[in-house]
PDB file of C-alpha atoms in Angstrom:
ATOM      1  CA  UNK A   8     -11.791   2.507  23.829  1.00 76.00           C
ATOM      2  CA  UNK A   9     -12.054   3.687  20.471  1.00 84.00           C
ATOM      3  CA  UNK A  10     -13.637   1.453  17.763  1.00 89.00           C
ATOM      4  CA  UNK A  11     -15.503   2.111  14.499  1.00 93.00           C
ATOM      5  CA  UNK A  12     -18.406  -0.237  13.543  1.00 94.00           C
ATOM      6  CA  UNK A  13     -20.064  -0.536   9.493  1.00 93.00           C
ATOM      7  CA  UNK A  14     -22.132  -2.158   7.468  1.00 86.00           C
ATOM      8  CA  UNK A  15     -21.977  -5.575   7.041  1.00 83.00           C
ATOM      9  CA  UNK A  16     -21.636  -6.647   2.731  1.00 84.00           C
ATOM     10  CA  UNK A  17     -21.164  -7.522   0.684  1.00 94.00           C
ATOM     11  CA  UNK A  18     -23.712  -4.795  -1.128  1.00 96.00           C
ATOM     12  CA  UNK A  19     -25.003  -5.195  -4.638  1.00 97.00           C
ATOM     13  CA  UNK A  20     -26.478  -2.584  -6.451  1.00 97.00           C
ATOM     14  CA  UNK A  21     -27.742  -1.535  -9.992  1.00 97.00           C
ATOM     15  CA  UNK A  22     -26.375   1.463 -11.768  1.00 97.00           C
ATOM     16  CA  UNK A  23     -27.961   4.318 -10.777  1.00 97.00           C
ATOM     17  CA  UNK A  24     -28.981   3.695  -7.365  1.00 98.00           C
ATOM     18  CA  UNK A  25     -28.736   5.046  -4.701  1.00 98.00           C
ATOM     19  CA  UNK A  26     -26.186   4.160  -1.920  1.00 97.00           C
ATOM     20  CA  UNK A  27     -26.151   3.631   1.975  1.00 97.00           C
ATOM     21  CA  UNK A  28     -23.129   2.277   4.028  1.00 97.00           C
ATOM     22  CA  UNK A  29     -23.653   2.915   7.635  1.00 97.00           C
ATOM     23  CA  UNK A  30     -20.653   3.808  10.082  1.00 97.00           C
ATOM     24  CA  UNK A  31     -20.886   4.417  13.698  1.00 97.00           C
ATOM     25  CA  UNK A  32     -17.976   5.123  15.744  1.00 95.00           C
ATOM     26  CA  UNK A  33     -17.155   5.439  19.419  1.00 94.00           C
ATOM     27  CA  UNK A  34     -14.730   8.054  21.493  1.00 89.00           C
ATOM     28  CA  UNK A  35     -13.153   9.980  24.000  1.00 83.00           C
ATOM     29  CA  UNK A  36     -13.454  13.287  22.837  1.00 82.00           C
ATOM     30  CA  UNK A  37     -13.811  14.638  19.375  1.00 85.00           C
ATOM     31  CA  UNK A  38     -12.025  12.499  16.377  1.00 90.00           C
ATOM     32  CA  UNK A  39     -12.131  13.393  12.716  1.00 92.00           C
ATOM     33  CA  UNK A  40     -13.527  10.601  10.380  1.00 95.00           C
ATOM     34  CA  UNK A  41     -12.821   9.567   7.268  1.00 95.00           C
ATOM     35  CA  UNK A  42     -13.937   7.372   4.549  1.00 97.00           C
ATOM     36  CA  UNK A  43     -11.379   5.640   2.516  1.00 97.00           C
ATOM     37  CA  UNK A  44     -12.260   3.716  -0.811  1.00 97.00           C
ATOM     38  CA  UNK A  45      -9.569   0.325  -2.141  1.00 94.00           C
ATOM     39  CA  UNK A  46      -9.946  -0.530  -5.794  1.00 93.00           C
ATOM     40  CA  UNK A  47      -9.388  -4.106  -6.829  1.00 89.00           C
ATOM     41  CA  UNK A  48      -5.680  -4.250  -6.613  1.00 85.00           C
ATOM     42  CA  UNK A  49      -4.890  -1.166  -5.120  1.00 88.00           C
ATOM     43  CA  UNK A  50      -3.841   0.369  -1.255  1.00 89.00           C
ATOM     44  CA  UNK A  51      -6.691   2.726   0.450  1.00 93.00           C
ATOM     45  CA  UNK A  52      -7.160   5.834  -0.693  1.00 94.00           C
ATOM     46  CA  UNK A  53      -9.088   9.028   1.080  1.00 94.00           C
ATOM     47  CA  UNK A  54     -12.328   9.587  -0.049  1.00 97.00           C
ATOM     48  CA  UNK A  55     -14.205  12.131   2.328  1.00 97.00           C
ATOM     49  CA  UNK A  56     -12.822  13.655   5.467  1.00 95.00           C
ATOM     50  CA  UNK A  57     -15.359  15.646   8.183  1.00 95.00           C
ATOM     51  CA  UNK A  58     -12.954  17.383  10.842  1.00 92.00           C
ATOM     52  CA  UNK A  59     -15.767  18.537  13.709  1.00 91.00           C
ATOM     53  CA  UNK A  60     -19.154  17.836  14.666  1.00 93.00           C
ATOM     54  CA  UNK A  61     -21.632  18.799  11.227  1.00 95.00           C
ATOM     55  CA  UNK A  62     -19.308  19.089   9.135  1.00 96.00           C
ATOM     56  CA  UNK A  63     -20.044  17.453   5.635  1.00 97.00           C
ATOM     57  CA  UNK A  64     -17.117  15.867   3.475  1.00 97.00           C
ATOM     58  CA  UNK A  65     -17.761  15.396  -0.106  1.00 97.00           C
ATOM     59  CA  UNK A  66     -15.910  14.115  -3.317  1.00 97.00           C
ATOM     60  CA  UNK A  67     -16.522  12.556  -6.416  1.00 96.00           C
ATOM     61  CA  UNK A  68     -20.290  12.516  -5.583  1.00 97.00           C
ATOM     62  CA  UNK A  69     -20.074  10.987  -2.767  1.00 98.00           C
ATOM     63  CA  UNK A  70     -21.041  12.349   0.793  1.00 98.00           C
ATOM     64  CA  UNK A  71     -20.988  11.951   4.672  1.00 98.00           C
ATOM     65  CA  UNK A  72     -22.125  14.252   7.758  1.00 98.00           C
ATOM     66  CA  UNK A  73     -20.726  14.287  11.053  1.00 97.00           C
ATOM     67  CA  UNK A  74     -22.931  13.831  13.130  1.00 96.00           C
ATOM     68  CA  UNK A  75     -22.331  14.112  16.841  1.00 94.00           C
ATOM     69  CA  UNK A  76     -25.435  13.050  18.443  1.00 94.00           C
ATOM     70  CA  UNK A  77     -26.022   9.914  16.660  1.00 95.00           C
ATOM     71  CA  UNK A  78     -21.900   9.250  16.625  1.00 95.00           C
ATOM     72  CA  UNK A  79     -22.393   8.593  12.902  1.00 97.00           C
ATOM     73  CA  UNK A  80     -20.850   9.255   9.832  1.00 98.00           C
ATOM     74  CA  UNK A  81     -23.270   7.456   7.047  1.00 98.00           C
ATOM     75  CA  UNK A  82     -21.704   7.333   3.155  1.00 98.00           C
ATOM     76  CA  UNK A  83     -24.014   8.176   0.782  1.00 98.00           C
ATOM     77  CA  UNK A  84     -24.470   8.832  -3.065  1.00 98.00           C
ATOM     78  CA  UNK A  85     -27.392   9.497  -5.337  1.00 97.00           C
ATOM     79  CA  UNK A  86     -26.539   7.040  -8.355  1.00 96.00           C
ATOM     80  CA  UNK A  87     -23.975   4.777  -8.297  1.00 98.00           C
ATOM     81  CA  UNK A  88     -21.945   3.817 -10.957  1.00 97.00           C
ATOM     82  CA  UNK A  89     -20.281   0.927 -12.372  1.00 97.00           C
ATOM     83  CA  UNK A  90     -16.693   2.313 -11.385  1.00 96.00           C
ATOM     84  CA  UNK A  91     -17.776   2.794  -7.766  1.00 97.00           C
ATOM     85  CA  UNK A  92     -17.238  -0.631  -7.357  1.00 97.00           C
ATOM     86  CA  UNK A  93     -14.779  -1.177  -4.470  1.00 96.00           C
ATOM     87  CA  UNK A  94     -14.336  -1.568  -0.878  1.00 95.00           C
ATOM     88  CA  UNK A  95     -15.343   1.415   1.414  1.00 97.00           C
ATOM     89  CA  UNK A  96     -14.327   1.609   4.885  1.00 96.00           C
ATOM     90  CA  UNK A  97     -14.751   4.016   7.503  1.00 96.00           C
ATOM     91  CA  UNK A  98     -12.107   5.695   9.816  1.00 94.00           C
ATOM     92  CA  UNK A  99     -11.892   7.857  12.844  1.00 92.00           C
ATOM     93  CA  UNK A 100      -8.618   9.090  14.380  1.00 88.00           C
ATOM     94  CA  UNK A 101      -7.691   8.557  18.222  1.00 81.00           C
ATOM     95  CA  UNK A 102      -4.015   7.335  19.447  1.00 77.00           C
ATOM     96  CA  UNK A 103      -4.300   5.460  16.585  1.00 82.00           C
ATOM     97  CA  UNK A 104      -6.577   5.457  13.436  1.00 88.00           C
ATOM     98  CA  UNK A 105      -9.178   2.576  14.080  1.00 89.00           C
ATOM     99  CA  UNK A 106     -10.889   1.411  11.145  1.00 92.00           C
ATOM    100  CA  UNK A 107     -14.116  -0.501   9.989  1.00 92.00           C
ATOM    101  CA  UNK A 108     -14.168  -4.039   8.457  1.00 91.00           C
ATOM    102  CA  UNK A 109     -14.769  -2.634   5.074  1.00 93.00           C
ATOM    103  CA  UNK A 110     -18.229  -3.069   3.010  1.00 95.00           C
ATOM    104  CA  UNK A 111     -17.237  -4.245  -0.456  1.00 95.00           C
ATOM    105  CA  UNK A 112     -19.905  -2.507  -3.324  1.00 96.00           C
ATOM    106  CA  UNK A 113     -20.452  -4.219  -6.498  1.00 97.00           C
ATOM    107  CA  UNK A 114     -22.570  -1.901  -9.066  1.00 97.00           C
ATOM    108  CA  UNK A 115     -24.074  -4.064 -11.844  1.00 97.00           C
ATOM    109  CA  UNK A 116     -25.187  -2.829 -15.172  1.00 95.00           C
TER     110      UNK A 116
ATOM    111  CA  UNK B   3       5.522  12.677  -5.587  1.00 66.00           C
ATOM    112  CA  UNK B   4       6.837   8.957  -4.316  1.00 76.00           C
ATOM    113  CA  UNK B   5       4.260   9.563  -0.996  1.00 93.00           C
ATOM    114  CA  UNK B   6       4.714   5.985   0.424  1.00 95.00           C
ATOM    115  CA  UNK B   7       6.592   3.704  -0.875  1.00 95.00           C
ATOM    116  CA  UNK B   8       6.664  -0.497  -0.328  1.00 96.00           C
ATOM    117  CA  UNK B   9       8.612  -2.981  -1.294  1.00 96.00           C
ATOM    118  CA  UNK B  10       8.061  -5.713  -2.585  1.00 97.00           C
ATOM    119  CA  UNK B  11       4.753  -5.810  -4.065  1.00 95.00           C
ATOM    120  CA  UNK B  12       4.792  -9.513  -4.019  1.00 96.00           C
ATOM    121  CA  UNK B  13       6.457 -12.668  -1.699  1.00 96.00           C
ATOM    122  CA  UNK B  14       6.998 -15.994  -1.745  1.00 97.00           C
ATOM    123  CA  UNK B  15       7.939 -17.375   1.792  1.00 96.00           C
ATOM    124  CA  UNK B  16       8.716 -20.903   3.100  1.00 97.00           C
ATOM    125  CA  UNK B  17       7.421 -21.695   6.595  1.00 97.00           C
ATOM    126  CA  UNK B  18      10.519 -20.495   8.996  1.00 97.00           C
ATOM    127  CA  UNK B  19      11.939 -18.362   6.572  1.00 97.00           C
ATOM    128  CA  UNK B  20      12.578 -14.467   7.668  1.00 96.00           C
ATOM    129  CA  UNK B  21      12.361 -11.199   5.366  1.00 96.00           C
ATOM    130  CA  UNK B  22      11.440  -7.766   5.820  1.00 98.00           C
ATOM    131  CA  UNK B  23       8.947  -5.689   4.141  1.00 98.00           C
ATOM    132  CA  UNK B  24      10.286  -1.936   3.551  1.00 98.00           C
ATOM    133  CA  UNK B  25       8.396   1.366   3.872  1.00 98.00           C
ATOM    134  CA  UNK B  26       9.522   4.872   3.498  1.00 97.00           C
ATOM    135  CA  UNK B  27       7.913   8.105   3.088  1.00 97.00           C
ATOM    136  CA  UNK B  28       9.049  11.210   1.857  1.00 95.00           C
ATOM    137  CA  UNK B  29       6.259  13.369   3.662  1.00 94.00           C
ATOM    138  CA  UNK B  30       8.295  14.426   6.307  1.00 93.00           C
ATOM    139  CA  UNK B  31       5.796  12.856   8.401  1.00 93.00           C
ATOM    140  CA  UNK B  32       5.939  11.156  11.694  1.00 92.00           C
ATOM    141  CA  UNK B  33       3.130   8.583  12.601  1.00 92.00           C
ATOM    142  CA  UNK B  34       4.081   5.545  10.335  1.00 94.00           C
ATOM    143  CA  UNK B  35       1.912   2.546  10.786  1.00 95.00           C
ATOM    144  CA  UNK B  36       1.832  -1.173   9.331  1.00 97.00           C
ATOM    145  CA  UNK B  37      -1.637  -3.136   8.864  1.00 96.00           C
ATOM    146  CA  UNK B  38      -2.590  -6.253   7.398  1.00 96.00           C
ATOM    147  CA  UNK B  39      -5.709  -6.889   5.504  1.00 93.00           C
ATOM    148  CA  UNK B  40      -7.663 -10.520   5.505  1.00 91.00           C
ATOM    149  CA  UNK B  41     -10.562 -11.425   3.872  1.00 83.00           C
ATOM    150  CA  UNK B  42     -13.239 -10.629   6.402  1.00 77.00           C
ATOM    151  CA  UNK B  43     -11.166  -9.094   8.402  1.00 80.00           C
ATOM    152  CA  UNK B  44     -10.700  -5.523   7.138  1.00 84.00           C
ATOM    153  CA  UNK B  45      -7.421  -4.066   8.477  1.00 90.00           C
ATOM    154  CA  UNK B  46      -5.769  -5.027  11.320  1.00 92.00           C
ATOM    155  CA  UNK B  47      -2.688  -2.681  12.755  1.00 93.00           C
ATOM    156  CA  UNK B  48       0.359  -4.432  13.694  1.00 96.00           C
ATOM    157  CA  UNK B  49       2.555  -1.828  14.922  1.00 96.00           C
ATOM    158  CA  UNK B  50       2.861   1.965  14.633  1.00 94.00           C
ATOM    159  CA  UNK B  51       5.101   3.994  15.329  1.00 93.00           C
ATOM    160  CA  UNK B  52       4.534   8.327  16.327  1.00 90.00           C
ATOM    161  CA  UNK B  53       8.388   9.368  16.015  1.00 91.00           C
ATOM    162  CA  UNK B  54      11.996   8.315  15.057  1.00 93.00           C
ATOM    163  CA  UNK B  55      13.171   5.955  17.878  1.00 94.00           C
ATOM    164  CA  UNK B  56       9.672   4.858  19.175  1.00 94.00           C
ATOM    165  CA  UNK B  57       7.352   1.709  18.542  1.00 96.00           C
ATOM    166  CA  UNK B  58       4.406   0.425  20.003  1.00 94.00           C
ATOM    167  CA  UNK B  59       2.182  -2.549  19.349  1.00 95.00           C
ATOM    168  CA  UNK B  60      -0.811  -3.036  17.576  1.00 93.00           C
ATOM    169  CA  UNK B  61      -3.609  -5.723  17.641  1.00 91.00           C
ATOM    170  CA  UNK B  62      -2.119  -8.280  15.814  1.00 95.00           C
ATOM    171  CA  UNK B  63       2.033  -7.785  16.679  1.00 97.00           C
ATOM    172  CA  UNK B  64       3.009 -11.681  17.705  1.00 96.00           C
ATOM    173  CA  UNK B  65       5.634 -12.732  14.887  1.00 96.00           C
ATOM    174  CA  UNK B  66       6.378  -9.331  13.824  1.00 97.00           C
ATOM    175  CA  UNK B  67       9.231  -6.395  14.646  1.00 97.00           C
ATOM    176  CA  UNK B  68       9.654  -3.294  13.849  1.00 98.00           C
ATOM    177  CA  UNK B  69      12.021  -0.455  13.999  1.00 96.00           C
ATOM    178  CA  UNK B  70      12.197   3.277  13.506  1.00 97.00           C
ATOM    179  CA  UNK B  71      15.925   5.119  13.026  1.00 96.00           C
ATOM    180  CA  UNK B  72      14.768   7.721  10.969  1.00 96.00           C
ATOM    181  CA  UNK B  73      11.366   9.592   9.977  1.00 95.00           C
ATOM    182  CA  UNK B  74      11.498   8.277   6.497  1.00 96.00           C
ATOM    183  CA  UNK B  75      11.662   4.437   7.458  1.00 97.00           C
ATOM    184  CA  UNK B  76       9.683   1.723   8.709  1.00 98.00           C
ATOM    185  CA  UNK B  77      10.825  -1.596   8.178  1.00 98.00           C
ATOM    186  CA  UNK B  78       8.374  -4.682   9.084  1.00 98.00           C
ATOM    187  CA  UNK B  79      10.186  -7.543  10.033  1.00 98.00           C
ATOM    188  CA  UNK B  80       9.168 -11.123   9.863  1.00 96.00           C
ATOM    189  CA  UNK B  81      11.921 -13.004  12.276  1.00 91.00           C
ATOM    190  CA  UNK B  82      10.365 -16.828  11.351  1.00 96.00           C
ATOM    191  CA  UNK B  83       7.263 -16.947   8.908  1.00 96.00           C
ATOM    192  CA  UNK B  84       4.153 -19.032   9.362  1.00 97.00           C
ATOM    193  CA  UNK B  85       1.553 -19.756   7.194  1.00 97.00           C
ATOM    194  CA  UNK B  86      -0.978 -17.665   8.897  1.00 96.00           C
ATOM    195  CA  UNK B  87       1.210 -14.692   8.062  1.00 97.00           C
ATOM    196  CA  UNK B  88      -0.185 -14.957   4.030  1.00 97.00           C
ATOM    197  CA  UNK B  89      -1.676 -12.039   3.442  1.00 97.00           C
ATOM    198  CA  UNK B  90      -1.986  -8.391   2.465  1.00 96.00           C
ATOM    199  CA  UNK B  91       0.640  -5.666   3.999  1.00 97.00           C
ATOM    200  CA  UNK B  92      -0.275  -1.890   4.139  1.00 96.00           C
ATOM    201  CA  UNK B  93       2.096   0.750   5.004  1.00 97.00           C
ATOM    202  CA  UNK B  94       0.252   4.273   6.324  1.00 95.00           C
ATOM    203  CA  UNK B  95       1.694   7.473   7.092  1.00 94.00           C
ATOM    204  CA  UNK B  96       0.423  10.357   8.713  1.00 92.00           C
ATOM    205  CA  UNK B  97       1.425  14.266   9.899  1.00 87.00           C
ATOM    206  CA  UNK B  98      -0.185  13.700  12.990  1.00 76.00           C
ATOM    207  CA  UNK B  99      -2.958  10.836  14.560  1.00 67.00           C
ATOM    208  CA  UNK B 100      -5.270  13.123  16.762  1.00 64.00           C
ATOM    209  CA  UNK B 101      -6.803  16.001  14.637  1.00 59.00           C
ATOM    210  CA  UNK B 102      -7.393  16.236  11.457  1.00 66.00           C
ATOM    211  CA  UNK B 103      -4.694  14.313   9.622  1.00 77.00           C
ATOM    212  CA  UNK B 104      -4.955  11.723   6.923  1.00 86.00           C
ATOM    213  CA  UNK B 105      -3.821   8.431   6.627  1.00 91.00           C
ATOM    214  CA  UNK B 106      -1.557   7.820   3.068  1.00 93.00           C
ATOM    215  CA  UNK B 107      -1.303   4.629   1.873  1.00 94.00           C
ATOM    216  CA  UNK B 108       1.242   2.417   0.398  1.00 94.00           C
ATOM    217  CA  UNK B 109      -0.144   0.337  -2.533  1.00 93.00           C
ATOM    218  CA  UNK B 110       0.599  -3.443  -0.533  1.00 94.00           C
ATOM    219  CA  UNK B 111       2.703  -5.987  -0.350  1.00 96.00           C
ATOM    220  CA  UNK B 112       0.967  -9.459  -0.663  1.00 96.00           C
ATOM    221  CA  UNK B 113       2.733 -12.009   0.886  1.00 97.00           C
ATOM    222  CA  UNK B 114       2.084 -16.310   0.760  1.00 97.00           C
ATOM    223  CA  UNK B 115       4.057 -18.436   3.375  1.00 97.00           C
ATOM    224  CA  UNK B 116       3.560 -21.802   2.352  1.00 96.00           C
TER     225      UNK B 116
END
């Protein structure tokens, strides 16, 4: 069946660095995937969306590619910043949307 | 712009006790979905729901009901709460599940059974 796997955290980071956060997923056929980001307190909210195979979603600095081959959809961003801190999980859709565990980002000072 | 709405944000159960957590959109939309979030855990669907007058389970649906008269509503029903019901509720709603469309989120309901 469907399932989305991601990086284990927690992940600590200085500001300005640059950020990783690994997402595979497996299918049947072709889902869209998302990446949703929870602030301390808050529900999830959308980050990125990538509809079809190479497709890149962006926002806020933040990016992710489709990519087909490798069934990955990697998070990325140049330099982080204190107010990325959060929890960042990955999503694909199916019958139902099946989400990662979540990877919870710290950015220090 | 409600988009989806809980209530309540917070709960204080006694072991036994029953309550249900509300939901309701105003997206016109039709997938409507429950999850619970654990430390460790990430989220964890409960029960969904793709249309007025139709439910399915989830992974995690023992000790919970659900019903669905109208598009707007989704009410999560705990029939006899147990401790290892504490936790974080999510309500999600969606235009659609296969394609392209988005999950919204409520903003939570945290709820201690003690």
């Amino acid at each position: 069946g469907n399932s989305v796997t991601q990086m284990e955290g927690p992940v600590t980071l200085s500001e300005e660095a640059f950020l990783t956060i690994n997402c595979t997923y497996t299918a049947t056929g072709y889902p869209s995937l998302f990446w949703y980001v929870q602030y301390p307190g808050e529900g999830l909210q959308l980050l990125l969306k990538a509809t079809k195979a190479d497709d890149k979603g962006s926002n806020k600095g933040f990016e992710a590619t489709y990519r087909k081959e490798t069934t990955s959809f990697h998070l990325e961003k140049g330099s982080v910043q204190v107010s990325d801190s959060a929890v960042y999980f990955c999503a694909s859709t199916g019958n139902q949307f099946y989400f990662g565990t979540g990877t919870s980002l710290t950015v220090i000072p | 712009n409600a988009g989806v709405t809980q209530t309540p944000k917070f709960q204080v159960l006694k072991t036994g006790q029953s309550m249900t957590l509300q939901c309701a959109q105003d997206m016109n939309h039709e997938y409507m979905s429950w999850y619970r979030q654990d430390p460790g855990m990430g989220l964890r669907l409960i029960h969904y729901s793709v249309g007025a007058g139709i439910t399915d389970q989830g992974e995690v649906p023992n000790g919970y009901n659900v019903s669905r008269s109208t598009t707007e509503d989704f009410p999560l029903r705990l029939l006899s709460a147990a401790p290892s019901q504490t936790s974080v509720y999510f309500c999600a709603s969606s235009y659609q599940t296969r394609g392209t469309g988005e999950l919204f989120f409520g903003e939570g309901s945290r709820l201690t059974v003690l």
